[in-house]
Short mmCIF file of C-alpha atoms in Angstrom, two decimals:
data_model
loop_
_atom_site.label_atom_id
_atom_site.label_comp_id
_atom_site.label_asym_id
_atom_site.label_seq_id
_atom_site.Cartn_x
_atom_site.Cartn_y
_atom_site.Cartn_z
CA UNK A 1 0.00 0.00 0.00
CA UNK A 2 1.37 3.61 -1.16
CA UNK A 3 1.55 6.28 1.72
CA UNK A 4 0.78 9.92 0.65
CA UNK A 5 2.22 12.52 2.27
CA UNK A 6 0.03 14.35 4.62
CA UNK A 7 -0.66 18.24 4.86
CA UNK A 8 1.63 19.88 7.73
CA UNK A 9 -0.99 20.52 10.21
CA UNK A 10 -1.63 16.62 10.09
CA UNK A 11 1.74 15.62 9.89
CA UNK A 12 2.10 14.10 13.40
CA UNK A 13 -1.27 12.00 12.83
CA UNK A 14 -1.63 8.21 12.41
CA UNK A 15 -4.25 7.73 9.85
CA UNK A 16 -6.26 3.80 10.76
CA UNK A 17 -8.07 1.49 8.64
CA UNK A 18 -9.76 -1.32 10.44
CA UNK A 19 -11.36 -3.71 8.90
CA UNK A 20 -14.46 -4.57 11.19
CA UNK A 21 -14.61 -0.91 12.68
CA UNK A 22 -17.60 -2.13 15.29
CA UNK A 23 -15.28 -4.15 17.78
CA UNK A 24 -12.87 -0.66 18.34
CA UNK A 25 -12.92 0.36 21.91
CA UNK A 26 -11.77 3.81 22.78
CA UNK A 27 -9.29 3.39 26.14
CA UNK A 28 -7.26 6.01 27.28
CA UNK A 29 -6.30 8.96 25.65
CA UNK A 30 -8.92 10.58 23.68
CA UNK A 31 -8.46 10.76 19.92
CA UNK A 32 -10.44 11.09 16.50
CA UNK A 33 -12.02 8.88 15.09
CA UNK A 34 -9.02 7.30 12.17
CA UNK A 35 -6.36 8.90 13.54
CA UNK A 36 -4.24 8.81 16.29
CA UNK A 37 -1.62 11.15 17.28
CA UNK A 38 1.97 10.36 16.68
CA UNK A 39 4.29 13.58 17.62
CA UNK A 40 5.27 12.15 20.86
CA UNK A 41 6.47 8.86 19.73
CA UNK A 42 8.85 7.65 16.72
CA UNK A 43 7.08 6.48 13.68
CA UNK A 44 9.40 3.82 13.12
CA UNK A 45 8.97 2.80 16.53
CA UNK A 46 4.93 2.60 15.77
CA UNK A 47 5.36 1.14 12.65
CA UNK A 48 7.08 -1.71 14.42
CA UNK A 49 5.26 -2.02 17.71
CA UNK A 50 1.97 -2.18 15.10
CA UNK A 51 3.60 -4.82 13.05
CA UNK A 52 4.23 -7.09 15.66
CA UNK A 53 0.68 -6.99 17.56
CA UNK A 54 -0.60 -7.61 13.94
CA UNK A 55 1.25 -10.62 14.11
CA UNK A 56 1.38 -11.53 17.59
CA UNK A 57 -2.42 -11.13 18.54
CA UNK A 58 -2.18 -13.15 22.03
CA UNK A 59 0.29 -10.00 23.31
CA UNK A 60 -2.36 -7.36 22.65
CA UNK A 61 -4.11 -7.67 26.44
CA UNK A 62 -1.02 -6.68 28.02
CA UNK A 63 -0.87 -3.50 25.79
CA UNK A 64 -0.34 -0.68 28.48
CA UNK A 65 1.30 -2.46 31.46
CA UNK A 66 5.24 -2.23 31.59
CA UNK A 67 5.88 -5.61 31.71
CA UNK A 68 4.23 -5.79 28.13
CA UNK A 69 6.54 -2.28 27.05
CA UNK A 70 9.67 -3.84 28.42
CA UNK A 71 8.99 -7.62 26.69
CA UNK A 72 8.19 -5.44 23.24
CA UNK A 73 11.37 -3.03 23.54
CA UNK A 74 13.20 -6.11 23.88
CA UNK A 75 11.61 -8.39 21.05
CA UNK A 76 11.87 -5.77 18.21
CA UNK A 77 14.14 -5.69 15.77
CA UNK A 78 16.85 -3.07 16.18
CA UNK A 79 16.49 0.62 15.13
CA UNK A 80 17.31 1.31 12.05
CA UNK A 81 21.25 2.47 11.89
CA UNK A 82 21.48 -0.04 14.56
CA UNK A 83 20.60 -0.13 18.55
CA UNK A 84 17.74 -0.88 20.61
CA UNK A 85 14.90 1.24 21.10
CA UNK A 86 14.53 3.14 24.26
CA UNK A 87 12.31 3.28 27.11
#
């Protein structure tokens, strides 16, 4: 699938497609509806973290606890240019 860029002013925006749009819960932080906010994280980082609950559906219910972020920092692949992403 092509990406497009996006205007400025949407720039740091996460645009979703789900494919059965009824079972999407809203938890935590607020956020329209398709898009998430994405300034305050690294989009490779998402990209990856994405990828691998994609993949990996059993992890998904420990999303959120740090137990679940320390497991996932450790079971990506490295950064790109090399190292391991940060806490």
């Amino acid at each position: 699938m092509a990406q497009t860029a996006m205007p400025a002013e949407q720039a740091a925006a996460l645009r979703l497609a789900y494919a059965e749009p009824r079972l999407v819960r809203q938890r935590g932080i607020p956020w329209r509806r398709h898009a998430l906010r994405t300034d305050n994280v690294d989009s490779r980082f998402l990209a990856a973290a994405i990828h691998h609950y994609v993949r990996h559906p059993d992890h998904r219910a420990a999303i959120g606890s740090h137990a679940e972020h320390q497991r996932l920092l450790a079971e990506l692949p490295a950064r790109p240019g090399g190292g391991r992403w940060s806490a």
